[in-house]
């Protein structure tokens, strides 16, 4: 799912220092796409070839080359460049400073997801905490009860039970919502059931990272209570949950009604396939080299672009943790299910999972400690668990400080120079607040407390910028050897597929959560 980095905070910083603001579009997003060959088709082998140079290192090199060649009057040898980004672009801001300190004098790394990992069940720890601390225990109890039912039904391959519940969500065969859920069925009955179950259940989490319980998760929990209250005079709205107060079938029906309502509110008319049309019919007939189909093909590639990055390098699969009774997701939302998705999109070259080690090894993950970088995070941001401000069990749990280090000096004692915004979520110091559940644009900060982060960064720049000195900038590439394709030989972007869906193309992206893919980052020069 896309998210947005507006010019709000970046523009104010640039204005404060009389800077030139540049919005940079990442390769393979927006209009920055390679042209389509006449024989291009949406098959895994074609897609893996098309995306072969869609790598993090290549994207970092793109910005470095741009800075070296943009304009001689603001060359990084004579002018300080500042990289501002949030989420994955926030990680790029930090990586760029460490990778090319001669080009980028300073960076603001907001919600910077620098610790790459495959299994990211910790994403849901802030969700659990929010529900427990804000009085939603009845709803989390319902979610866990539902997960137990799903796990049991899948383990026993109880097709009747799963199909009945999914039917309550999608409605009768041929209806609009049914067509949306089934248009990409692959013909493997249990794989299709699990895919559709994952999509149905995961929808409630899609905007938590932006607004917490003020989004669809809070709506889901409220609607469970309202639906239950309408179905029984004796229902206690303050009970431990509908699965405690109703027979199982009645509780499942209430749960399905609410999931159906959310999906019906989210889908737009143009997302609903025509009667009798499946995904292969739509994609195989396209000629991406023609003007007639070009916009469709570009939109489809944009939708697949982040999925490629997740599958090939980034990872961060948001999954349930079957070993924890507190898990809010059923065990079908697993690393294996994500890798199955990756294989179905891009072929067997993805069967070994994302190649996360090279970036963690080169830059240090959440241990990295570059100079002239400020790290900001939100207290309840699920992505905080893979930033230097992480408090998870495996994290280094580094101390945070707002004491500004000297120019070119890393913070002492392994401290993290930055700020955790109290009550904040994803990228709380960037962007503008928009209406909750406005599906045309995801909500993001700033929130109360973001002004503190802004002030500290302004003061840091006021300290670092005057110490900038003219210096030589090398024209040599800083791409590590063998990184142009981004994946290891066992996970190469150019592999042929031979996978489950070789004649098809993308499957519907499971909206368990939305990874924040900013189309642009802000670069500015003084």
mmCIF file with all atom_site columns, C-alpha atoms in Angstrom, residues 244-453:
data_model
loop_
_atom_site.group_PDB
_atom_site.id
_atom_site.type_symbol
_atom_site.label_atom_id
_atom_site.label_alt_id
_atom_site.label_comp_id
_atom_site.label_asym_id
_atom_site.label_entity_id
_atom_site.label_seq_id
_atom_site.pdbx_PDB_ins_code
_atom_site.Cartn_x
_atom_site.Cartn_y
_atom_site.Cartn_z
_atom_site.occupancy
_atom_site.B_iso_or_equiv
_atom_site.pdbx_formal_charge
_atom_site.auth_seq_id
_atom_site.auth_comp_id
_atom_site.auth_asym_id
_atom_site.auth_atom_id
_atom_site.pdbx_PDB_model_num
ATOM 1   C CA . UNK A 1 244 ? -17.723 -15.502 25.292  1.00 0.00 ? 244 UNK A CA 1
ATOM 2   C CA . UNK A 1 245 ? -21.371 -14.417 25.175  1.00 0.00 ? 245 UNK A CA 1
ATOM 3   C CA . UNK A 1 246 ? -22.703 -16.193 22.072  1.00 0.00 ? 246 UNK A CA 1
ATOM 4   C CA . UNK A 1 247 ? -22.742 -19.635 20.602  1.00 0.00 ? 247 UNK A CA 1
ATOM 5   C CA . UNK A 1 248 ? -19.824 -20.112 18.211  1.00 0.00 ? 248 UNK A CA 1
ATOM 6   C CA . UNK A 1 249 ? -21.875 -19.919 15.022  1.00 0.00 ? 249 UNK A CA 1
ATOM 7   C CA . UNK A 1 250 ? -23.578 -16.702 16.131  1.00 0.00 ? 250 UNK A CA 1
ATOM 8   C CA . UNK A 1 251 ? -20.245 -15.121 17.087  1.00 0.00 ? 251 UNK A CA 1
ATOM 9   C CA . UNK A 1 252 ? -18.745 -16.113 13.733  1.00 0.00 ? 252 UNK A CA 1
ATOM 10  C CA . UNK A 1 253 ? -21.713 -14.588 11.944  1.00 0.00 ? 253 UNK A CA 1
ATOM 11  C CA . UNK A 1 254 ? -21.351 -11.266 13.819  1.00 0.00 ? 254 UNK A CA 1
ATOM 12  C CA . UNK A 1 255 ? -17.616 -11.254 13.088  1.00 0.00 ? 255 UNK A CA 1
ATOM 13  C CA . UNK A 1 256 ? -18.195 -11.916 9.373   1.00 0.00 ? 256 UNK A CA 1
ATOM 14  C CA . UNK A 1 257 ? -20.859 -9.205  9.094   1.00 0.00 ? 257 UNK A CA 1
ATOM 15  C CA . UNK A 1 258 ? -18.411 -6.584  10.401  1.00 0.00 ? 258 UNK A CA 1
ATOM 16  C CA . UNK A 1 259 ? -15.547 -7.754  8.152   1.00 0.00 ? 259 UNK A CA 1
ATOM 17  C CA . UNK A 1 260 ? -17.920 -7.628  5.195   1.00 0.00 ? 260 UNK A CA 1
ATOM 18  C CA . UNK A 1 261 ? -18.959 -4.079  6.106   1.00 0.00 ? 261 UNK A CA 1
ATOM 19  C CA . UNK A 1 262 ? -15.340 -2.899  6.215   1.00 0.00 ? 262 UNK A CA 1
ATOM 20  C CA . UNK A 1 263 ? -14.517 -4.434  2.846   1.00 0.00 ? 263 UNK A CA 1
ATOM 21  C CA . UNK A 1 264 ? -17.677 -3.009  1.313   1.00 0.00 ? 264 UNK A CA 1
ATOM 22  C CA . UNK A 1 265 ? -16.677 0.464   2.516   1.00 0.00 ? 265 UNK A CA 1
ATOM 23  C CA . UNK A 1 266 ? -13.124 0.172   1.240   1.00 0.00 ? 266 UNK A CA 1
ATOM 24  C CA . UNK A 1 267 ? -13.673 -1.163  -2.263  1.00 0.00 ? 267 UNK A CA 1
ATOM 25  C CA . UNK A 1 268 ? -14.231 1.255   -5.088  1.00 0.00 ? 268 UNK A CA 1
ATOM 26  C CA . UNK A 1 269 ? -16.243 0.381   -8.173  1.00 0.00 ? 269 UNK A CA 1
ATOM 27  C CA . UNK A 1 270 ? -13.197 0.190   -10.425 1.00 0.00 ? 270 UNK A CA 1
ATOM 28  C CA . UNK A 1 271 ? -11.671 -2.509  -8.179  1.00 0.00 ? 271 UNK A CA 1
ATOM 29  C CA . UNK A 1 272 ? -14.568 -4.892  -8.770  1.00 0.00 ? 272 UNK A CA 1
ATOM 30  C CA . UNK A 1 273 ? -14.006 -7.205  -11.761 1.00 0.00 ? 273 UNK A CA 1
ATOM 31  C CA . UNK A 1 274 ? -16.757 -7.648  -14.343 1.00 0.00 ? 274 UNK A CA 1
ATOM 32  C CA . UNK A 1 275 ? -18.863 -10.788 -14.175 1.00 0.00 ? 275 UNK A CA 1
ATOM 33  C CA . UNK A 1 276 ? -17.030 -13.825 -15.522 1.00 0.00 ? 276 UNK A CA 1
ATOM 34  C CA . UNK A 1 277 ? -13.594 -12.168 -15.710 1.00 0.00 ? 277 UNK A CA 1
ATOM 35  C CA . UNK A 1 278 ? -10.577 -13.525 -13.847 1.00 0.00 ? 278 UNK A CA 1
ATOM 36  C CA . UNK A 1 279 ? -7.152  -12.061 -13.318 1.00 0.00 ? 279 UNK A CA 1
ATOM 37  C CA . UNK A 1 280 ? -5.488  -13.920 -16.157 1.00 0.00 ? 280 UNK A CA 1
ATOM 38  C CA . UNK A 1 281 ? -8.115  -12.664 -18.604 1.00 0.00 ? 281 UNK A CA 1
ATOM 39  C CA . UNK A 1 282 ? -7.348  -9.087  -17.609 1.00 0.00 ? 282 UNK A CA 1
ATOM 40  C CA . UNK A 1 283 ? -3.552  -9.306  -17.657 1.00 0.00 ? 283 UNK A CA 1
ATOM 41  C CA . UNK A 1 284 ? -2.645  -11.674 -20.467 1.00 0.00 ? 284 UNK A CA 1
ATOM 42  C CA . UNK A 1 285 ? -4.601  -9.676  -23.029 1.00 0.00 ? 285 UNK A CA 1
ATOM 43  C CA . UNK A 1 286 ? -2.616  -6.494  -22.340 1.00 0.00 ? 286 UNK A CA 1
ATOM 44  C CA . UNK A 1 287 ? -0.013  -5.102  -24.711 1.00 0.00 ? 287 UNK A CA 1
ATOM 45  C CA . UNK A 1 288 ? 2.090   -2.910  -22.431 1.00 0.00 ? 288 UNK A CA 1
ATOM 46  C CA . UNK A 1 289 ? 4.030   -1.430  -25.341 1.00 0.00 ? 289 UNK A CA 1
ATOM 47  C CA . UNK A 1 290 ? 0.842   0.082   -26.766 1.00 0.00 ? 290 UNK A CA 1
ATOM 48  C CA . UNK A 1 291 ? -0.618  3.451   -25.804 1.00 0.00 ? 291 UNK A CA 1
ATOM 49  C CA . UNK A 1 292 ? -3.971  1.771   -25.200 1.00 0.00 ? 292 UNK A CA 1
ATOM 50  C CA . UNK A 1 293 ? -2.720  -0.378  -22.303 1.00 0.00 ? 293 UNK A CA 1
ATOM 51  C CA . UNK A 1 294 ? 0.210   1.675   -21.069 1.00 0.00 ? 294 UNK A CA 1
ATOM 52  C CA . UNK A 1 295 ? -1.528  3.371   -18.135 1.00 0.00 ? 295 UNK A CA 1
ATOM 53  C CA . UNK A 1 296 ? -2.980  0.048   -16.950 1.00 0.00 ? 296 UNK A CA 1
ATOM 54  C CA . UNK A 1 297 ? 0.442   -1.626  -17.118 1.00 0.00 ? 297 UNK A CA 1
ATOM 55  C CA . UNK A 1 298 ? 2.124   1.249   -15.296 1.00 0.00 ? 298 UNK A CA 1
ATOM 56  C CA . UNK A 1 299 ? -0.472  1.145   -12.514 1.00 0.00 ? 299 UNK A CA 1
ATOM 57  C CA . UNK A 1 300 ? -0.049  -2.621  -12.167 1.00 0.00 ? 300 UNK A CA 1
ATOM 58  C CA . UNK A 1 301 ? 3.739   -2.312  -11.994 1.00 0.00 ? 301 UNK A CA 1
ATOM 59  C CA . UNK A 1 302 ? 3.423   0.420   -9.368  1.00 0.00 ? 302 UNK A CA 1
ATOM 60  C CA . UNK A 1 303 ? 1.236   -1.907  -7.311  1.00 0.00 ? 303 UNK A CA 1
ATOM 61  C CA . UNK A 1 304 ? 3.818   -4.695  -7.609  1.00 0.00 ? 304 UNK A CA 1
ATOM 62  C CA . UNK A 1 305 ? 6.872   -2.527  -7.031  1.00 0.00 ? 305 UNK A CA 1
ATOM 63  C CA . UNK A 1 306 ? 6.907   -2.591  -3.235  1.00 0.00 ? 306 UNK A CA 1
ATOM 64  C CA . UNK A 1 307 ? 5.989   -6.275  -3.252  1.00 0.00 ? 307 UNK A CA 1
ATOM 65  C CA . UNK A 1 308 ? 9.158   -6.912  -5.266  1.00 0.00 ? 308 UNK A CA 1
ATOM 66  C CA . UNK A 1 309 ? 11.257  -5.041  -2.721  1.00 0.00 ? 309 UNK A CA 1
ATOM 67  C CA . UNK A 1 310 ? 9.665   -6.925  0.161   1.00 0.00 ? 310 UNK A CA 1
ATOM 68  C CA . UNK A 1 311 ? 10.175  -10.280 -1.535  1.00 0.00 ? 311 UNK A CA 1
ATOM 69  C CA . UNK A 1 312 ? 13.721  -9.693  -2.799  1.00 0.00 ? 312 UNK A CA 1
ATOM 70  C CA . UNK A 1 313 ? 15.472  -7.641  -0.099  1.00 0.00 ? 313 UNK A CA 1
ATOM 71  C CA . UNK A 1 314 ? 13.367  -5.858  2.477   1.00 0.00 ? 314 UNK A CA 1
ATOM 72  C CA . UNK A 1 315 ? 11.383  -8.661  4.106   1.00 0.00 ? 315 UNK A CA 1
ATOM 73  C CA . UNK A 1 316 ? 9.477   -7.505  7.200   1.00 0.00 ? 316 UNK A CA 1
ATOM 74  C CA . UNK A 1 317 ? 6.700   -10.050 6.715   1.00 0.00 ? 317 UNK A CA 1
ATOM 75  C CA . UNK A 1 318 ? 3.957   -9.057  9.174   1.00 0.00 ? 318 UNK A CA 1
ATOM 76  C CA . UNK A 1 319 ? 2.898   -12.449 10.488  1.00 0.00 ? 319 UNK A CA 1
ATOM 77  C CA . UNK A 1 320 ? 1.240   -14.129 13.425  1.00 0.00 ? 320 UNK A CA 1
ATOM 78  C CA . UNK A 1 321 ? 3.394   -15.765 16.062  1.00 0.00 ? 321 UNK A CA 1
ATOM 79  C CA . UNK A 1 322 ? 1.897   -19.182 16.723  1.00 0.00 ? 322 UNK A CA 1
ATOM 80  C CA . UNK A 1 323 ? 4.036   -19.627 19.856  1.00 0.00 ? 323 UNK A CA 1
ATOM 81  C CA . UNK A 1 324 ? 2.378   -16.648 21.552  1.00 0.00 ? 324 UNK A CA 1
ATOM 82  C CA . UNK A 1 325 ? -1.222  -16.939 22.809  1.00 0.00 ? 325 UNK A CA 1
ATOM 83  C CA . UNK A 1 326 ? -1.391  -13.117 22.579  1.00 0.00 ? 326 UNK A CA 1
ATOM 84  C CA . UNK A 1 327 ? -1.021  -13.180 18.783  1.00 0.00 ? 327 UNK A CA 1
ATOM 85  C CA . UNK A 1 328 ? -3.710  -11.184 16.964  1.00 0.00 ? 328 UNK A CA 1
ATOM 86  C CA . UNK A 1 329 ? -3.322  -13.114 13.690  1.00 0.00 ? 329 UNK A CA 1
ATOM 87  C CA . UNK A 1 330 ? -4.033  -16.752 12.856  1.00 0.00 ? 330 UNK A CA 1
ATOM 88  C CA . UNK A 1 331 ? -1.075  -18.944 12.058  1.00 0.00 ? 331 UNK A CA 1
ATOM 89  C CA . UNK A 1 332 ? -1.944  -19.023 8.350   1.00 0.00 ? 332 UNK A CA 1
ATOM 90  C CA . UNK A 1 333 ? -0.395  -15.537 8.253   1.00 0.00 ? 333 UNK A CA 1
ATOM 91  C CA . UNK A 1 334 ? 3.120   -16.962 8.262   1.00 0.00 ? 334 UNK A CA 1
ATOM 92  C CA . UNK A 1 335 ? 6.523   -16.506 6.669   1.00 0.00 ? 335 UNK A CA 1
ATOM 93  C CA . UNK A 1 336 ? 5.784   -19.512 4.468   1.00 0.00 ? 336 UNK A CA 1
ATOM 94  C CA . UNK A 1 337 ? 2.549   -17.929 3.215   1.00 0.00 ? 337 UNK A CA 1
ATOM 95  C CA . UNK A 1 338 ? 4.372   -14.699 2.363   1.00 0.00 ? 338 UNK A CA 1
ATOM 96  C CA . UNK A 1 339 ? 7.066   -16.610 0.477   1.00 0.00 ? 339 UNK A CA 1
ATOM 97  C CA . UNK A 1 340 ? 4.342   -18.516 -1.379  1.00 0.00 ? 340 UNK A CA 1
ATOM 98  C CA . UNK A 1 341 ? 2.969   -15.131 -2.432  1.00 0.00 ? 341 UNK A CA 1
ATOM 99  C CA . UNK A 1 342 ? 6.426   -14.006 -3.553  1.00 0.00 ? 342 UNK A CA 1
ATOM 100 C CA . UNK A 1 343 ? 6.881   -17.155 -5.636  1.00 0.00 ? 343 UNK A CA 1
ATOM 101 C CA . UNK A 1 344 ? 3.470   -16.718 -7.224  1.00 0.00 ? 344 UNK A CA 1
ATOM 102 C CA . UNK A 1 345 ? 4.329   -13.110 -8.138  1.00 0.00 ? 345 UNK A CA 1
ATOM 103 C CA . UNK A 1 346 ? 7.925   -13.519 -9.268  1.00 0.00 ? 346 UNK A CA 1
ATOM 104 C CA . UNK A 1 347 ? 8.793   -17.200 -9.571  1.00 0.00 ? 347 UNK A CA 1
ATOM 105 C CA . UNK A 1 348 ? 10.981  -19.768 -7.846  1.00 0.00 ? 348 UNK A CA 1
ATOM 106 C CA . UNK A 1 349 ? 13.854  -17.316 -7.562  1.00 0.00 ? 349 UNK A CA 1
ATOM 107 C CA . UNK A 1 350 ? 12.034  -16.051 -4.455  1.00 0.00 ? 350 UNK A CA 1
ATOM 108 C CA . UNK A 1 351 ? 11.643  -19.408 -2.746  1.00 0.00 ? 351 UNK A CA 1
ATOM 109 C CA . UNK A 1 352 ? 14.528  -18.763 -0.308  1.00 0.00 ? 352 UNK A CA 1
ATOM 110 C CA . UNK A 1 353 ? 13.043  -15.505 0.943   1.00 0.00 ? 353 UNK A CA 1
ATOM 111 C CA . UNK A 1 354 ? 14.457  -11.974 0.914   1.00 0.00 ? 354 UNK A CA 1
ATOM 112 C CA . UNK A 1 355 ? 18.200  -11.455 0.805   1.00 0.00 ? 355 UNK A CA 1
ATOM 113 C CA . UNK A 1 356 ? 18.453  -9.210  3.873   1.00 0.00 ? 356 UNK A CA 1
ATOM 114 C CA . UNK A 1 357 ? 22.010  -9.946  5.040   1.00 0.00 ? 357 UNK A CA 1
ATOM 115 C CA . UNK A 1 358 ? 24.021  -7.692  2.673   1.00 0.00 ? 358 UNK A CA 1
ATOM 116 C CA . UNK A 1 359 ? 22.310  -4.462  3.750   1.00 0.00 ? 359 UNK A CA 1
ATOM 117 C CA . UNK A 1 360 ? 22.356  -5.328  7.451   1.00 0.00 ? 360 UNK A CA 1
ATOM 118 C CA . UNK A 1 361 ? 26.020  -6.301  7.212   1.00 0.00 ? 361 UNK A CA 1
ATOM 119 C CA . UNK A 1 362 ? 27.034  -3.214  5.256   1.00 0.00 ? 362 UNK A CA 1
ATOM 120 C CA . UNK A 1 363 ? 25.172  -0.581  7.282   1.00 0.00 ? 363 UNK A CA 1
ATOM 121 C CA . UNK A 1 364 ? 24.751  -2.187  10.711  1.00 0.00 ? 364 UNK A CA 1
ATOM 122 C CA . UNK A 1 365 ? 20.961  -2.348  11.007  1.00 0.00 ? 365 UNK A CA 1
ATOM 123 C CA . UNK A 1 366 ? 19.676  -0.869  14.270  1.00 0.00 ? 366 UNK A CA 1
ATOM 124 C CA . UNK A 1 367 ? 23.303  -0.691  15.532  1.00 0.00 ? 367 UNK A CA 1
ATOM 125 C CA . UNK A 1 368 ? 24.312  1.867   12.902  1.00 0.00 ? 368 UNK A CA 1
ATOM 126 C CA . UNK A 1 369 ? 25.599  5.127   14.318  1.00 0.00 ? 369 UNK A CA 1
ATOM 127 C CA . UNK A 1 370 ? 26.379  7.669   11.581  1.00 0.00 ? 370 UNK A CA 1
ATOM 128 C CA . UNK A 1 371 ? 27.187  11.272  12.283  1.00 0.00 ? 371 UNK A CA 1
ATOM 129 C CA . UNK A 1 372 ? 24.845  14.149  11.374  1.00 0.00 ? 372 UNK A CA 1
ATOM 130 C CA . UNK A 1 373 ? 21.697  11.979  11.445  1.00 0.00 ? 373 UNK A CA 1
ATOM 131 C CA . UNK A 1 374 ? 18.620  12.541  13.599  1.00 0.00 ? 374 UNK A CA 1
ATOM 132 C CA . UNK A 1 375 ? 16.298  9.588   14.225  1.00 0.00 ? 375 UNK A CA 1
ATOM 133 C CA . UNK A 1 376 ? 12.635  10.289  15.042  1.00 0.00 ? 376 UNK A CA 1
ATOM 134 C CA . UNK A 1 377 ? 10.020  7.669   15.856  1.00 0.00 ? 377 UNK A CA 1
ATOM 135 C CA . UNK A 1 378 ? 6.486   7.358   17.174  1.00 0.00 ? 378 UNK A CA 1
ATOM 136 C CA . UNK A 1 379 ? 5.863   5.666   20.507  1.00 0.00 ? 379 UNK A CA 1
ATOM 137 C CA . UNK A 1 380 ? 3.160   3.362   19.086  1.00 0.00 ? 380 UNK A CA 1
ATOM 138 C CA . UNK A 1 381 ? 4.527   2.942   15.576  1.00 0.00 ? 381 UNK A CA 1
ATOM 139 C CA . UNK A 1 382 ? 4.635   -0.791  14.747  1.00 0.00 ? 382 UNK A CA 1
ATOM 140 C CA . UNK A 1 383 ? 7.712   -0.139  12.600  1.00 0.00 ? 383 UNK A CA 1
ATOM 141 C CA . UNK A 1 384 ? 9.634   1.216   15.588  1.00 0.00 ? 384 UNK A CA 1
ATOM 142 C CA . UNK A 1 385 ? 10.571  -2.405  16.319  1.00 0.00 ? 385 UNK A CA 1
ATOM 143 C CA . UNK A 1 386 ? 13.052  -2.371  13.405  1.00 0.00 ? 386 UNK A CA 1
ATOM 144 C CA . UNK A 1 387 ? 14.564  1.072   14.064  1.00 0.00 ? 387 UNK A CA 1
ATOM 145 C CA . UNK A 1 388 ? 17.409  2.097   16.406  1.00 0.00 ? 388 UNK A CA 1
ATOM 146 C CA . UNK A 1 389 ? 14.683  3.047   18.929  1.00 0.00 ? 389 UNK A CA 1
ATOM 147 C CA . UNK A 1 390 ? 13.457  -0.569  19.090  1.00 0.00 ? 390 UNK A CA 1
ATOM 148 C CA . UNK A 1 391 ? 12.648  -1.968  22.519  1.00 0.00 ? 391 UNK A CA 1
ATOM 149 C CA . UNK A 1 392 ? 12.029  -5.569  21.414  1.00 0.00 ? 392 UNK A CA 1
ATOM 150 C CA . UNK A 1 393 ? 13.855  -8.446  23.102  1.00 0.00 ? 393 UNK A CA 1
ATOM 151 C CA . UNK A 1 394 ? 16.569  -8.819  20.457  1.00 0.00 ? 394 UNK A CA 1
ATOM 152 C CA . UNK A 1 395 ? 17.172  -5.078  20.010  1.00 0.00 ? 395 UNK A CA 1
ATOM 153 C CA . UNK A 1 396 ? 20.272  -3.372  21.463  1.00 0.00 ? 396 UNK A CA 1
ATOM 154 C CA . UNK A 1 397 ? 17.947  -1.021  23.423  1.00 0.00 ? 397 UNK A CA 1
ATOM 155 C CA . UNK A 1 398 ? 20.193  1.980   22.879  1.00 0.00 ? 398 UNK A CA 1
ATOM 156 C CA . UNK A 1 399 ? 19.666  5.115   24.985  1.00 0.00 ? 399 UNK A CA 1
ATOM 157 C CA . UNK A 1 400 ? 18.017  8.080   23.240  1.00 0.00 ? 400 UNK A CA 1
ATOM 158 C CA . UNK A 1 401 ? 19.366  11.599  23.557  1.00 0.00 ? 401 UNK A CA 1
ATOM 159 C CA . UNK A 1 402 ? 18.437  15.023  22.223  1.00 0.00 ? 402 UNK A CA 1
ATOM 160 C CA . UNK A 1 403 ? 21.935  16.334  22.976  1.00 0.00 ? 403 UNK A CA 1
ATOM 161 C CA . UNK A 1 404 ? 23.220  17.432  19.588  1.00 0.00 ? 404 UNK A CA 1
ATOM 162 C CA . UNK A 1 405 ? 26.567  15.877  18.650  1.00 0.00 ? 405 UNK A CA 1
ATOM 163 C CA . UNK A 1 406 ? 29.224  17.957  16.982  1.00 0.00 ? 406 UNK A CA 1
ATOM 164 C CA . UNK A 1 407 ? 29.368  18.150  13.205  1.00 0.00 ? 407 UNK A CA 1
ATOM 165 C CA . UNK A 1 408 ? 30.815  14.947  11.777  1.00 0.00 ? 408 UNK A CA 1
ATOM 166 C CA . UNK A 1 409 ? 30.760  13.267  15.186  1.00 0.00 ? 409 UNK A CA 1
ATOM 167 C CA . UNK A 1 410 ? 28.670  10.213  15.987  1.00 0.00 ? 410 UNK A CA 1
ATOM 168 C CA . UNK A 1 411 ? 26.777  10.290  19.304  1.00 0.00 ? 411 UNK A CA 1
ATOM 169 C CA . UNK A 1 412 ? 28.908  8.953   22.175  1.00 0.00 ? 412 UNK A CA 1
ATOM 170 C CA . UNK A 1 413 ? 28.201  5.816   24.221  1.00 0.00 ? 413 UNK A CA 1
ATOM 171 C CA . UNK A 1 414 ? 26.184  4.275   21.378  1.00 0.00 ? 414 UNK A CA 1
ATOM 172 C CA . UNK A 1 415 ? 23.370  6.747   22.061  1.00 0.00 ? 415 UNK A CA 1
ATOM 173 C CA . UNK A 1 416 ? 20.702  7.401   19.449  1.00 0.00 ? 416 UNK A CA 1
ATOM 174 C CA . UNK A 1 417 ? 20.425  11.079  18.638  1.00 0.00 ? 417 UNK A CA 1
ATOM 175 C CA . UNK A 1 418 ? 16.734  11.607  18.125  1.00 0.00 ? 418 UNK A CA 1
ATOM 176 C CA . UNK A 1 419 ? 13.284  11.746  19.678  1.00 0.00 ? 419 UNK A CA 1
ATOM 177 C CA . UNK A 1 420 ? 10.420  9.328   20.292  1.00 0.00 ? 420 UNK A CA 1
ATOM 178 C CA . UNK A 1 421 ? 7.170   11.290  19.919  1.00 0.00 ? 421 UNK A CA 1
ATOM 179 C CA . UNK A 1 422 ? 4.845   10.366  22.816  1.00 0.00 ? 422 UNK A CA 1
ATOM 180 C CA . UNK A 1 423 ? 1.632   8.846   21.511  1.00 0.00 ? 423 UNK A CA 1
ATOM 181 C CA . UNK A 1 424 ? 2.956   9.099   17.947  1.00 0.00 ? 424 UNK A CA 1
ATOM 182 C CA . UNK A 1 425 ? 2.624   6.595   15.146  1.00 0.00 ? 425 UNK A CA 1
ATOM 183 C CA . UNK A 1 426 ? 4.385   6.158   11.790  1.00 0.00 ? 426 UNK A CA 1
ATOM 184 C CA . UNK A 1 427 ? 6.483   9.150   10.674  1.00 0.00 ? 427 UNK A CA 1
ATOM 185 C CA . UNK A 1 428 ? 4.807   11.367  13.295  1.00 0.00 ? 428 UNK A CA 1
ATOM 186 C CA . UNK A 1 429 ? 6.979   14.369  12.456  1.00 0.00 ? 429 UNK A CA 1
ATOM 187 C CA . UNK A 1 430 ? 6.230   14.402  8.709   1.00 0.00 ? 430 UNK A CA 1
ATOM 188 C CA . UNK A 1 431 ? 3.118   15.169  6.711   1.00 0.00 ? 431 UNK A CA 1
ATOM 189 C CA . UNK A 1 432 ? -0.311  16.511  7.571   1.00 0.00 ? 432 UNK A CA 1
ATOM 190 C CA . UNK A 1 433 ? -3.144  15.024  9.591   1.00 0.00 ? 433 UNK A CA 1
ATOM 191 C CA . UNK A 1 434 ? -6.075  13.943  7.407   1.00 0.00 ? 434 UNK A CA 1
ATOM 192 C CA . UNK A 1 435 ? -9.449  12.440  8.196   1.00 0.00 ? 435 UNK A CA 1
ATOM 193 C CA . UNK A 1 436 ? -9.460  9.005   9.781   1.00 0.00 ? 436 UNK A CA 1
ATOM 194 C CA . UNK A 1 437 ? -10.346 6.228   7.312   1.00 0.00 ? 437 UNK A CA 1
ATOM 195 C CA . UNK A 1 438 ? -9.965  8.588   4.354   1.00 0.00 ? 438 UNK A CA 1
ATOM 196 C CA . UNK A 1 439 ? -9.012  5.855   1.899   1.00 0.00 ? 439 UNK A CA 1
ATOM 197 C CA . UNK A 1 440 ? -7.872  8.346   -0.713  1.00 0.00 ? 440 UNK A CA 1
ATOM 198 C CA . UNK A 1 441 ? -4.855  9.247   1.413   1.00 0.00 ? 441 UNK A CA 1
ATOM 199 C CA . UNK A 1 442 ? -3.539  7.487   4.517   1.00 0.00 ? 442 UNK A CA 1
ATOM 200 C CA . UNK A 1 443 ? -3.294  9.624   7.652   1.00 0.00 ? 443 UNK A CA 1
ATOM 201 C CA . UNK A 1 444 ? 0.124   10.534  8.986   1.00 0.00 ? 444 UNK A CA 1
ATOM 202 C CA . UNK A 1 445 ? 1.574   13.068  11.475  1.00 0.00 ? 445 UNK A CA 1
ATOM 203 C CA . UNK A 1 446 ? 2.418   15.548  12.705  1.00 0.00 ? 446 UNK A CA 1
ATOM 204 C CA . UNK A 1 447 ? 1.023   14.900  16.162  1.00 0.00 ? 447 UNK A CA 1
ATOM 205 C CA . UNK A 1 448 ? 1.432   16.611  19.492  1.00 0.00 ? 448 UNK A CA 1
ATOM 206 C CA . UNK A 1 449 ? 5.125   16.400  20.347  1.00 0.00 ? 449 UNK A CA 1
ATOM 207 C CA . UNK A 1 450 ? 6.312   16.547  16.753  1.00 0.00 ? 450 UNK A CA 1
ATOM 208 C CA . UNK A 1 451 ? 7.200   20.198  17.305  1.00 0.00 ? 451 UNK A CA 1
ATOM 209 C CA . UNK A 1 452 ? 9.877   19.067  19.768  1.00 0.00 ? 452 UNK A CA 1
ATOM 210 C CA . UNK A 1 453 ? 11.428  16.838  17.121  1.00 0.00 ? 453 UNK A CA 1
#
